[in-house]
Amino acid sequence: MSLLDLNETQREIQSLARAYAQRELVALAGERDQESRFDRVMVTQMAELGFFGMLTPERFDGLDLDAQSYLLALEEIAVADASAAVLLSVHNSLPTQMILNFGTEAQQQRFLPPMARGELLGAFALSEPEAGSDAAALRCQAVRDGDDWLLSGTKAWVSHGSEAGVILCMARTDSPDARKGSKGISTFILTPDLPGFHLAKKENKMGLRASPTLQINLDGCRVPGDRLLGEEGQGFVYALGSLDHGRLGIAAQAIGIARAALEAAVRYAGERRQFNKPIADFQAIQFKLADMATRITAARTLLHAAAAAKQRGEKITRFSSMAKLFATETAMWVTTQAVQVFGGYGYVTDYPVERFFRDAKVTEIYEGTSEIQRIVIARETLAAAAANDGSLPD
């Protein structure tokens, strides 16, 4: 039984993703994590199922699914391997959507079909070493050189940056002497073959270790003029709009991690015996499982309510931040409880809950920290109340 009112197509997508994830991803997820190994075989498999084009229109070789179908599939992948889920989330939500929404017809025809087929993986380069939550403070500079642009600077925290064939990069196009804040930022479509494009430091991370996270150095990187996405100076606006959608993907990923932890805890509680009976018979354990299940269900319900609003064409900034905040903090709380249910065994790599715990933490950080989400929610709530004489719309 589910509280979600799913149609037949959505249930089929959910079942397809679950079957694939449990058949192909679960068994090697721990090994990939320990080795920090990105798996190209996994990419080929998911490409064959169309997972890299879930939100891409059919005319660009995509599946043209609705937001809820996509999030259902993403949750199932995250249950099995959160590193695989972050690849799908970033690819489908950020670079793909930005090119689809703001790219020229030529840019769309060139990049979207191979991205939908999984031949080109997409990445997103907004943050910098000195510009994280204050992304508008980025320093990467783009200057005109004839018909081209020259980009110089360092981008940080680029998920699967070493594997991507298309990177949406934000850079300043205003003059250093006349900074315009976020209005001076533009978006460029980069490819690794461009002169001056260099992969740099690979981060040694706590979690999501099978998803490589890189710095990218741009040393006068020469970018053809037709790689500017949309209007000059509007890149930060494009990025924020895409993050509204991206945060739904992170929420689905977090719910998947939390669900994996709950399912592992339920199995273990039924098997582990203390004082001559399964620990599942103890009320202390039952209360933990009850709270874990309740929070996961609440997070999923909020996420899909936000997705339904997006599908109706409504503004979802407030609700996407709510979904991301609640789901990611739920994932961290649930995985903490799962480790506690396992006791000492939860602290060793023989069982997967320590990996779930590590994977959950970053969901509270990337694509906007929990603190930033609260700022967004408060700002949007105050604005909504002011526009409705103090009352809040549904």
mmCIF file of C-alpha atoms in Angstrom:
data_model
loop_
_atom_site.group_PDB
_atom_site.id
_atom_site.type_symbol
_atom_site.label_atom_id
_atom_site.label_comp_id
_atom_site.label_asym_id
_atom_site.label_seq_id
_atom_site.Cartn_x
_atom_site.Cartn_y
_atom_site.Cartn_z
ATOM 1 C CA MET A 1 0.000 0.000 0.000
ATOM 2 C CA SER A 2 1.216 3.497 -0.842
ATOM 3 C CA LEU A 3 -0.110 6.953 -0.034
ATOM 4 C CA LEU A 4 0.906 8.020 -3.542
ATOM 5 C CA ASP A 5 -1.741 7.956 -6.244
ATOM 6 C CA LEU A 6 0.348 6.521 -9.079
ATOM 7 C CA ASN A 7 -0.808 5.789 -12.599
ATOM 8 C CA GLU A 8 0.083 2.643 -14.512
ATOM 9 C CA THR A 9 3.074 4.195 -16.282
ATOM 10 C CA GLN A 10 4.528 5.493 -13.028
ATOM 11 C CA ARG A 11 4.210 2.073 -11.403
ATOM 12 C CA GLU A 12 5.876 0.440 -14.409
ATOM 13 C CA ILE A 13 8.797 2.878 -14.250
ATOM 14 C CA GLN A 14 9.121 2.294 -10.514
ATOM 15 C CA SER A 15 9.105 -1.483 -10.980
ATOM 16 C CA LEU A 16 11.614 -1.321 -13.833
ATOM 17 C CA ALA A 17 14.029 0.799 -11.808
ATOM 18 C CA ARG A 18 13.630 -1.386 -8.713
ATOM 19 C CA ALA A 19 14.242 -4.605 -10.625
ATOM 20 C CA TYR A 20 17.326 -3.217 -12.340
ATOM 21 C CA ALA A 21 18.750 -1.708 -9.144
ATOM 22 C CA GLN A 22 18.303 -4.844 -7.091
ATOM 23 C CA ARG A 23 19.613 -7.093 -9.864
ATOM 24 C CA GLU A 24 22.645 -5.082 -10.975
ATOM 25 C CA LEU A 25 23.607 -2.453 -8.411
ATOM 26 C CA VAL A 26 23.207 -3.819 -4.887
ATOM 27 C CA ALA A 27 25.799 -6.582 -5.021
ATOM 28 C CA LEU A 28 28.725 -4.357 -6.033
ATOM 29 C CA ALA A 29 27.735 -1.093 -4.328
ATOM 30 C CA GLY A 30 29.900 -1.725 -1.279
ATOM 31 C CA GLU A 31 32.897 -2.766 -3.374
ATOM 32 C CA ARG A 32 32.638 0.312 -5.580
ATOM 33 C CA ASP A 33 32.414 2.460 -2.466
ATOM 34 C CA GLN A 34 35.517 0.954 -0.869
ATOM 35 C CA GLU A 35 37.519 1.280 -4.093
ATOM 36 C CA SER A 36 36.139 4.734 -4.982
ATOM 37 C CA ARG A 37 35.476 3.235 -8.398
ATOM 38 C CA PHE A 38 33.217 4.767 -11.043
ATOM 39 C CA ASP A 39 31.580 1.952 -13.013
ATOM 40 C CA ARG A 40 31.199 2.470 -16.765
ATOM 41 C CA VAL A 41 29.329 -0.821 -17.082
ATOM 42 C CA MET A 42 26.633 0.689 -14.874
ATOM 43 C CA VAL A 43 26.438 3.695 -17.198
ATOM 44 C CA THR A 44 25.925 1.433 -20.211
ATOM 45 C CA GLN A 45 23.193 -0.509 -18.433
ATOM 46 C CA MET A 46 21.286 2.574 -17.327
ATOM 47 C CA ALA A 47 21.650 4.115 -20.770
ATOM 48 C CA GLU A 48 20.034 1.072 -22.355
ATOM 49 C CA LEU A 49 17.048 1.540 -20.030
ATOM 50 C CA GLY A 50 16.746 5.200 -20.998
ATOM 51 C CA PHE A 51 17.523 6.522 -17.503
ATOM 52 C CA PHE A 52 19.707 9.360 -18.796
ATOM 53 C CA GLY A 53 16.851 10.785 -20.825
ATOM 54 C CA MET A 54 13.985 10.431 -18.386
ATOM 55 C CA LEU A 55 13.043 14.116 -18.561
ATOM 56 C CA THR A 56 14.144 14.746 -22.145
ATOM 57 C CA PRO A 57 11.492 15.055 -24.900
ATOM 58 C CA GLU A 58 11.157 12.190 -27.352
ATOM 59 C CA ARG A 59 12.327 14.384 -30.243
ATOM 60 C CA PHE A 60 15.728 14.447 -28.537
ATOM 61 C CA ASP A 61 15.705 10.656 -27.977
ATOM 62 C CA GLY A 62 14.393 10.923 -24.411
ATOM 63 C CA LEU A 63 11.555 9.202 -22.553
ATOM 64 C CA ASP A 64 9.692 12.459 -21.777
ATOM 65 C CA LEU A 65 8.550 11.236 -18.356
ATOM 66 C CA ASP A 66 6.732 13.340 -15.812
ATOM 67 C CA ALA A 67 8.586 14.542 -12.704
ATOM 68 C CA GLN A 68 7.010 11.962 -10.402
ATOM 69 C CA SER A 69 8.026 9.012 -12.599
ATOM 70 C CA TYR A 70 11.579 10.305 -12.653
ATOM 71 C CA LEU A 71 11.686 10.703 -8.865
ATOM 72 C CA LEU A 72 10.243 7.241 -8.301
ATOM 73 C CA ALA A 73 12.986 5.736 -10.461
ATOM 74 C CA LEU A 74 15.649 7.817 -8.758
ATOM 75 C CA GLU A 75 14.554 6.642 -5.301
ATOM 76 C CA GLU A 76 14.820 3.008 -6.371
ATOM 77 C CA ILE A 77 18.331 3.543 -7.723
ATOM 78 C CA ALA A 78 19.338 5.301 -4.481
ATOM 79 C CA VAL A 79 18.086 2.400 -2.365
ATOM 80 C CA ALA A 80 20.630 0.210 -4.134
ATOM 81 C CA ASP A 81 23.516 2.647 -4.687
ATOM 82 C CA ALA A 82 23.427 6.333 -3.811
ATOM 83 C CA SER A 83 26.478 7.024 -5.992
ATOM 84 C CA ALA A 84 24.571 5.825 -9.050
ATOM 85 C CA ALA A 85 21.611 7.969 -8.022
ATOM 86 C CA VAL A 86 23.650 11.177 -7.795
ATOM 87 C CA LEU A 87 24.889 10.613 -11.340
ATOM 88 C CA LEU A 88 21.323 10.359 -12.637
ATOM 89 C CA SER A 89 20.123 13.256 -10.503
ATOM 90 C CA VAL A 90 22.771 15.730 -11.639
ATOM 91 C CA HIS A 91 22.624 14.666 -15.288
ATOM 92 C CA ASN A 92 18.832 14.762 -15.611
ATOM 93 C CA SER A 93 18.108 17.771 -13.431
ATOM 94 C CA LEU A 94 20.803 20.354 -14.097
ATOM 95 C CA PRO A 95 22.694 20.317 -17.432
ATOM 96 C CA THR A 96 19.923 18.580 -19.351
ATOM 97 C CA GLN A 97 17.204 20.896 -18.091
ATOM 98 C CA MET A 98 19.261 24.038 -18.594
ATOM 99 C CA ILE A 99 20.028 23.197 -22.222
ATOM 100 C CA LEU A 100 16.408 22.186 -22.793
ATOM 101 C CA ASN A 101 14.990 25.360 -21.247
ATOM 102 C CA PHE A 102 17.518 27.968 -22.376
ATOM 103 C CA GLY A 103 19.560 26.510 -25.222
ATOM 104 C CA THR A 104 19.262 27.378 -28.890
ATOM 105 C CA GLU A 105 17.831 24.822 -31.291
ATOM 106 C CA ALA A 106 21.372 24.118 -32.514
ATOM 107 C CA GLN A 107 22.639 23.560 -28.963
ATOM 108 C CA GLN A 108 19.712 21.294 -28.173
ATOM 109 C CA GLN A 109 20.184 19.226 -31.327
ATOM 110 C CA ARG A 110 23.908 18.886 -30.730
ATOM 111 C CA PHE A 111 23.904 17.936 -27.054
ATOM 112 C CA LEU A 112 20.541 16.613 -25.892
ATOM 113 C CA PRO A 113 20.243 13.433 -28.010
ATOM 114 C CA PRO A 114 23.650 11.998 -27.020
ATOM 115 C CA MET A 115 22.991 13.052 -23.421
ATOM 116 C CA ALA A 116 19.618 11.274 -23.440
ATOM 117 C CA ARG A 117 21.277 8.151 -24.858
ATOM 118 C CA GLY A 118 23.950 8.221 -22.138
ATOM 119 C CA GLU A 119 26.732 8.789 -24.666
ATOM 120 C CA LEU A 120 27.535 12.150 -23.066
ATOM 121 C CA LEU A 121 27.215 12.541 -19.315
ATOM 122 C CA GLY A 122 26.296 15.987 -18.059
ATOM 123 C CA ALA A 123 27.845 17.867 -15.143
ATOM 124 C CA PHE A 124 27.277 21.188 -13.402
ATOM 125 C CA ALA A 125 30.027 23.625 -12.383
ATOM 126 C CA LEU A 126 28.784 26.480 -10.217
ATOM 127 C CA SER A 127 30.698 26.338 -6.928
ATOM 128 C CA GLU A 128 34.286 27.467 -6.460
ATOM 129 C CA PRO A 129 36.815 27.051 -3.620
ATOM 130 C CA GLU A 130 35.815 30.458 -2.219
ATOM 131 C CA ALA A 131 32.187 30.499 -3.422
ATOM 132 C CA GLY A 132 29.983 27.799 -1.933
ATOM 133 C CA SER A 133 26.719 28.937 -0.344
ATOM 134 C CA ASP A 134 27.470 32.440 -1.652
ATOM 135 C CA ALA A 135 27.574 31.196 -5.225
ATOM 136 C CA ALA A 136 27.062 34.694 -6.639
ATOM 137 C CA ALA A 137 30.554 35.546 -5.334
ATOM 138 C CA LEU A 138 32.225 33.282 -7.906
ATOM 139 C CA ARG A 139 35.391 34.597 -9.542
ATOM 140 C CA CYS A 140 35.787 32.494 -12.675
ATOM 141 C CA GLN A 141 36.124 35.135 -15.396
ATOM 142 C CA ALA A 142 35.048 34.998 -19.035
ATOM 143 C CA VAL A 143 36.355 37.625 -21.463
ATOM 144 C CA ARG A 144 35.647 38.000 -25.153
ATOM 145 C CA ASP A 145 38.374 37.197 -27.663
ATOM 146 C CA GLY A 146 36.995 37.744 -31.149
ATOM 147 C CA ASP A 147 34.069 35.383 -31.591
ATOM 148 C CA ASP A 148 35.233 33.224 -28.671
ATOM 149 C CA TRP A 149 35.317 33.495 -24.898
ATOM 150 C CA LEU A 150 38.341 32.839 -22.692
ATOM 151 C CA LEU A 151 37.480 31.377 -19.287
ATOM 152 C CA SER A 152 39.910 31.464 -16.384
ATOM 153 C CA GLY A 153 39.374 30.151 -12.866
ATOM 154 C CA THR A 154 38.776 27.047 -10.773
ATOM 155 C CA LYS A 155 35.464 25.252 -10.318
ATOM 156 C CA ALA A 156 34.971 23.003 -7.295
ATOM 157 C CA TRP A 157 32.774 20.071 -6.262
ATOM 158 C CA VAL A 158 31.945 19.010 -9.823
ATOM 159 C CA SER A 159 30.141 15.669 -9.483
ATOM 160 C CA HIS A 160 31.500 13.037 -11.917
ATOM 161 C CA GLY A 161 33.496 15.829 -13.531
ATOM 162 C CA SER A 162 36.102 13.353 -14.788
ATOM 163 C CA GLU A 163 33.448 11.348 -16.629
ATOM 164 C CA ALA A 164 31.321 14.146 -18.086
ATOM 165 C CA GLY A 165 31.260 15.068 -21.742
ATOM 166 C CA VAL A 166 29.171 18.207 -21.192
ATOM 167 C CA ILE A 167 29.730 20.630 -18.309
ATOM 168 C CA LEU A 168 27.457 23.607 -17.689
ATOM 169 C CA CYS A 169 29.838 26.208 -16.245
ATOM 170 C CA MET A 170 28.980 29.541 -14.652
ATOM 171 C CA ALA A 171 31.476 32.383 -15.118
ATOM 172 C CA ARG A 172 31.526 36.161 -14.745
ATOM 173 C CA THR A 173 31.098 38.106 -17.962
ATOM 174 C CA ASP A 174 30.966 41.511 -16.298
ATOM 175 C CA SER A 175 34.085 43.649 -15.867
ATOM 176 C CA PRO A 176 36.185 43.122 -12.712
ATOM 177 C CA ASP A 177 35.936 46.883 -12.225
ATOM 178 C CA ALA A 178 32.148 46.928 -12.390
ATOM 179 C CA ARG A 179 30.884 43.859 -10.607
ATOM 180 C CA LYS A 180 27.140 43.312 -11.013
ATOM 181 C CA GLY A 181 26.809 40.464 -8.530
ATOM 182 C CA SER A 182 24.597 37.662 -9.773
ATOM 183 C CA LYS A 183 23.583 39.753 -12.813
ATOM 184 C CA GLY A 184 27.131 39.561 -14.152
ATOM 185 C CA ILE A 185 27.202 35.750 -14.406
ATOM 186 C CA SER A 186 26.703 33.769 -17.615
ATOM 187 C CA THR A 187 26.511 30.055 -18.402
ATOM 188 C CA PHE A 188 28.735 28.256 -20.901
ATOM 189 C CA ILE A 189 28.541 24.763 -22.361
ATOM 190 C CA LEU A 190 32.002 23.249 -21.915
ATOM 191 C CA THR A 191 33.419 20.013 -23.275
ATOM 192 C CA PRO A 192 36.685 18.417 -22.068
ATOM 193 C CA ASP A 193 38.350 18.798 -25.491
ATOM 194 C CA LEU A 194 38.475 22.594 -25.276
ATOM 195 C CA PRO A 195 41.993 24.118 -25.058
ATOM 196 C CA GLY A 196 42.738 25.229 -21.505
ATOM 197 C CA PHE A 197 40.301 22.774 -19.867
ATOM 198 C CA HIS A 198 42.046 20.698 -17.183
ATOM 199 C CA LEU A 199 40.781 18.157 -14.679
ATOM 200 C CA ALA A 200 42.365 18.829 -11.304
ATOM 201 C CA LYS A 201 42.089 17.517 -7.752
ATOM 202 C CA LYS A 202 39.845 14.524 -7.116
ATOM 203 C CA GLU A 203 38.278 14.787 -3.662
ATOM 204 C CA ASN A 204 38.691 11.927 -1.177
ATOM 205 C CA LYS A 205 35.178 11.935 0.251
ATOM 206 C CA MET A 206 33.382 10.545 3.282
ATOM 207 C CA GLY A 207 30.497 9.172 1.224
ATOM 208 C CA LEU A 208 29.278 8.746 -2.363
ATOM 209 C CA ARG A 209 32.774 7.459 -2.984
ATOM 210 C CA ALA A 210 31.896 5.762 -6.268
ATOM 211 C CA SER A 211 30.846 9.145 -7.672
ATOM 212 C CA PRO A 212 34.032 11.089 -8.486
ATOM 213 C CA THR A 213 34.025 14.737 -7.395
ATOM 214 C CA LEU A 214 36.587 16.976 -9.072
ATOM 215 C CA GLN A 215 38.011 20.435 -9.294
ATOM 216 C CA ILE A 216 38.281 21.787 -12.833
ATOM 217 C CA ASN A 217 40.924 24.334 -13.782
ATOM 218 C CA LEU A 218 40.181 26.695 -16.650
ATOM 219 C CA ASP A 219 43.424 28.214 -17.914
ATOM 220 C CA GLY A 220 42.297 30.650 -20.576
ATOM 221 C CA CYS A 221 39.926 27.942 -21.769
ATOM 222 C CA ARG A 222 38.839 28.905 -25.285
ATOM 223 C CA VAL A 223 35.079 28.492 -25.658
ATOM 224 C CA PRO A 224 33.380 29.111 -29.027
ATOM 225 C CA GLY A 225 30.838 31.927 -28.992
ATOM 226 C CA ASP A 226 27.992 29.561 -29.793
ATOM 227 C CA ARG A 227 28.546 27.795 -26.460
ATOM 228 C CA LEU A 228 27.069 30.689 -24.466
ATOM 229 C CA LEU A 229 23.782 29.419 -23.034
ATOM 230 C CA GLY A 230 20.895 31.840 -23.325
ATOM 231 C CA GLU A 231 21.467 35.506 -22.636
ATOM 232 C CA GLU A 232 24.687 36.986 -21.348
ATOM 233 C CA GLY A 233 24.393 37.869 -17.647
ATOM 234 C CA GLN A 234 21.455 35.519 -16.998
ATOM 235 C CA GLY A 235 23.426 32.414 -16.082
ATOM 236 C CA PHE A 236 22.863 32.636 -12.340
ATOM 237 C CA VAL A 237 19.119 33.001 -12.870
ATOM 238 C CA TYR A 238 19.179 29.880 -15.047
ATOM 239 C CA ALA A 239 21.157 27.997 -12.403
ATOM 240 C CA LEU A 240 18.758 28.905 -9.589
ATOM 241 C CA GLY A 241 15.767 27.816 -11.655
ATOM 242 C CA SER A 242 17.412 24.484 -12.381
ATOM 243 C CA LEU A 243 18.309 24.010 -8.727
ATOM 244 C CA ASP A 244 14.606 24.117 -7.873
ATOM 245 C CA HIS A 245 14.301 20.941 -9.906
ATOM 246 C CA GLY A 246 17.644 19.533 -8.798
ATOM 247 C CA ARG A 247 16.654 19.724 -5.151
ATOM 248 C CA LEU A 248 13.748 17.386 -5.825
ATOM 249 C CA GLY A 249 16.265 14.877 -7.154
ATOM 250 C CA ILE A 250 18.425 15.195 -4.043
ATOM 251 C CA ALA A 251 15.323 14.670 -1.903
ATOM 252 C CA ALA A 252 14.509 11.460 -3.802
ATOM 253 C CA GLN A 253 18.094 10.305 -3.391
ATOM 254 C CA ALA A 254 17.930 10.980 0.353
ATOM 255 C CA ILE A 255 14.650 9.089 0.681
ATOM 256 C CA GLY A 256 16.210 6.126 -1.112
ATOM 257 C CA ILE A 257 19.176 6.102 1.274
ATOM 258 C CA ALA A 258 16.850 6.313 4.270
ATOM 259 C CA ARG A 259 14.673 3.519 2.922
ATOM 260 C CA ALA A 260 17.690 1.270 2.413
ATOM 261 C CA ALA A 261 18.712 1.909 6.020
ATOM 262 C CA LEU A 262 15.218 1.156 7.337
ATOM 263 C CA GLU A 263 14.924 -2.050 5.314
ATOM 264 C CA ALA A 264 18.323 -3.217 6.578
ATOM 265 C CA ALA A 265 17.359 -2.374 10.169
ATOM 266 C CA VAL A 266 14.064 -4.256 9.896
ATOM 267 C CA ARG A 267 15.816 -7.375 8.560
ATOM 268 C CA TYR A 268 18.529 -7.224 11.188
ATOM 269 C CA ALA A 269 16.074 -6.667 14.037
ATOM 270 C CA GLY A 270 14.255 -9.824 13.020
ATOM 271 C CA GLU A 271 17.450 -11.886 12.865
ATOM 272 C CA ARG A 272 19.514 -10.565 15.775
ATOM 273 C CA ARG A 273 18.698 -12.275 19.079
ATOM 274 C CA GLN A 274 19.428 -10.961 22.548
ATOM 275 C CA PHE A 275 18.012 -12.233 25.832
ATOM 276 C CA ASN A 276 16.620 -15.269 23.946
ATOM 277 C CA LYS A 277 14.446 -13.349 21.483
ATOM 278 C CA PRO A 278 14.758 -11.176 18.377
ATOM 279 C CA ILE A 279 15.555 -7.562 19.178
ATOM 280 C CA ALA A 280 12.504 -6.646 17.053
ATOM 281 C CA ASP A 281 10.430 -7.789 20.037
ATOM 282 C CA PHE A 282 11.829 -5.009 22.206
ATOM 283 C CA GLN A 283 9.769 -1.839 22.366
ATOM 284 C CA ALA A 284 12.902 0.347 22.240
ATOM 285 C CA ILE A 285 13.706 -1.067 18.794
ATOM 286 C CA GLN A 286 10.087 -0.971 17.653
ATOM 287 C CA PHE A 287 9.835 2.733 18.472
ATOM 288 C CA LYS A 288 12.939 3.458 16.400
ATOM 289 C CA LEU A 289 11.548 1.543 13.423
ATOM 290 C CA ALA A 290 8.181 3.272 13.765
ATOM 291 C CA ASP A 291 9.722 6.744 13.760
ATOM 292 C CA MET A 292 12.012 5.846 10.860
ATOM 293 C CA ALA A 293 9.091 4.603 8.749
ATOM 294 C CA THR A 294 6.928 7.618 9.595
ATOM 295 C CA ARG A 295 9.570 10.172 8.677
ATOM 296 C CA ILE A 296 10.362 8.452 5.388
ATOM 297 C CA THR A 297 6.694 8.331 4.411
ATOM 298 C CA ALA A 298 6.235 12.007 5.305
ATOM 299 C CA ALA A 299 9.312 12.981 3.278
ATOM 300 C CA ARG A 300 8.156 11.023 0.234
ATOM 301 C CA THR A 301 4.657 12.517 0.419
ATOM 302 C CA LEU A 302 6.043 16.064 0.578
ATOM 303 C CA LEU A 303 8.409 15.369 -2.308
ATOM 304 C CA HIS A 304 5.701 14.076 -4.612
ATOM 305 C CA ALA A 305 3.332 16.892 -3.698
ATOM 306 C CA ALA A 306 6.066 19.300 -4.832
ATOM 307 C CA ALA A 307 6.629 17.264 -7.992
ATOM 308 C CA ALA A 308 2.918 17.334 -8.790
ATOM 309 C CA ALA A 309 2.935 21.126 -8.392
ATOM 310 C CA LYS A 310 5.876 21.345 -10.782
ATOM 311 C CA GLN A 311 4.021 19.176 -13.281
ATOM 312 C CA ARG A 312 1.120 21.630 -13.108
ATOM 313 C CA GLY A 313 3.510 24.438 -14.005
ATOM 314 C CA GLU A 314 3.429 26.111 -10.591
ATOM 315 C CA LYS A 315 6.371 27.844 -8.936
ATOM 316 C CA ILE A 316 7.948 25.341 -6.540
ATOM 317 C CA THR A 317 10.905 27.199 -5.020
ATOM 318 C CA ARG A 318 9.474 27.041 -1.491
ATOM 319 C CA PHE A 319 8.268 23.469 -1.766
ATOM 320 C CA SER A 320 11.397 22.095 -3.441
ATOM 321 C CA SER A 321 13.462 23.570 -0.607
ATOM 322 C CA MET A 322 11.047 22.082 1.943
ATOM 323 C CA ALA A 323 11.279 18.678 0.290
ATOM 324 C CA LYS A 324 15.065 18.826 0.104
ATOM 325 C CA LEU A 325 15.424 20.009 3.699
ATOM 326 C CA PHE A 326 13.035 17.494 5.222
ATOM 327 C CA ALA A 327 14.143 14.505 3.149
ATOM 328 C CA THR A 328 17.860 15.038 3.698
ATOM 329 C CA GLU A 329 17.563 15.613 7.434
ATOM 330 C CA THR A 330 15.322 12.543 7.540
ATOM 331 C CA ALA A 331 18.017 10.516 5.771
ATOM 332 C CA MET A 332 20.659 11.601 8.275
ATOM 333 C CA TRP A 333 18.387 10.843 11.239
ATOM 334 C CA VAL A 334 17.201 7.486 9.895
ATOM 335 C CA THR A 335 20.690 6.251 9.036
ATOM 336 C CA THR A 336 21.882 7.263 12.511
ATOM 337 C CA GLN A 337 19.080 5.188 14.045
ATOM 338 C CA ALA A 338 19.895 2.272 11.753
ATOM 339 C CA VAL A 339 23.507 2.236 12.950
ATOM 340 C CA GLN A 340 22.166 2.238 16.520
ATOM 341 C CA VAL A 341 19.879 -0.731 15.807
ATOM 342 C CA PHE A 342 22.883 -2.667 14.508
ATOM 343 C CA GLY A 343 24.941 -1.704 17.547
ATOM 344 C CA GLY A 344 28.638 -2.477 17.152
ATOM 345 C CA TYR A 345 28.004 -4.193 13.825
ATOM 346 C CA GLY A 346 26.636 -0.946 12.467
ATOM 347 C CA TYR A 347 30.062 0.614 12.915
ATOM 348 C CA VAL A 348 31.948 -1.836 10.697
ATOM 349 C CA THR A 349 31.944 -2.349 6.947
ATOM 350 C CA ASP A 350 30.598 -5.913 7.195
ATOM 351 C CA TYR A 351 27.127 -4.361 7.047
ATOM 352 C CA PRO A 352 26.000 -1.590 4.699
ATOM 353 C CA VAL A 353 24.432 0.782 7.233
ATOM 354 C CA GLU A 354 27.732 2.582 7.860
ATOM 355 C CA ARG A 355 27.830 3.356 4.117
ATOM 356 C CA PHE A 356 24.243 4.595 4.187
ATOM 357 C CA PHE A 357 25.202 6.856 7.118
ATOM 358 C CA ARG A 358 28.175 8.290 5.204
ATOM 359 C CA ASP A 359 26.203 8.726 1.989
ATOM 360 C CA ALA A 360 23.358 10.512 3.776
ATOM 361 C CA LYS A 361 25.463 13.312 5.219
ATOM 362 C CA VAL A 362 26.306 15.077 1.974
ATOM 363 C CA THR A 363 22.649 15.350 0.995
ATOM 364 C CA GLU A 364 22.323 17.976 3.742
ATOM 365 C CA ILE A 365 25.150 19.938 2.109
ATOM 366 C CA TYR A 366 25.186 19.904 -1.684
ATOM 367 C CA GLU A 367 22.783 21.800 -3.934
ATOM 368 C CA GLY A 368 22.169 24.105 -0.980
ATOM 369 C CA THR A 369 22.871 23.333 2.682
ATOM 370 C CA SER A 370 20.063 22.849 5.183
ATOM 371 C CA GLU A 371 20.775 26.351 6.429
ATOM 372 C CA ILE A 372 20.361 27.800 2.927
ATOM 373 C CA GLN A 373 17.115 25.836 2.469
ATOM 374 C CA ARG A 374 15.724 27.396 5.635
ATOM 375 C CA ILE A 375 16.635 30.845 4.361
ATOM 376 C CA VAL A 376 14.871 30.135 1.046
ATOM 377 C CA ILE A 377 11.782 28.718 2.772
ATOM 378 C CA ALA A 378 11.528 31.659 5.169
ATOM 379 C CA ARG A 379 12.005 34.213 2.381
ATOM 380 C CA GLU A 380 9.402 32.571 0.152
ATOM 381 C CA THR A 381 6.972 32.137 3.049
ATOM 382 C CA LEU A 382 7.219 35.790 4.035
ATOM 383 C CA ALA A 383 6.755 36.878 0.417
ATOM 384 C CA ALA A 384 3.734 34.608 -0.014
ATOM 385 C CA ALA A 385 2.151 35.933 3.177
ATOM 386 C CA ALA A 386 2.751 39.555 2.139
ATOM 387 C CA ALA A 387 1.088 38.895 -1.201
ATOM 388 C CA ASN A 388 -1.978 37.329 0.473
ATOM 389 C CA ASP A 389 -2.710 39.793 3.278
ATOM 390 C CA GLY A 390 -0.861 37.742 5.843
ATOM 391 C CA SER A 391 -2.367 34.361 4.979
ATOM 392 C CA LEU A 392 -0.495 31.590 3.226
ATOM 393 C CA PRO A 393 -1.788 29.833 0.107
ATOM 394 C CA ASP A 394 -1.919 26.036 0.068
#
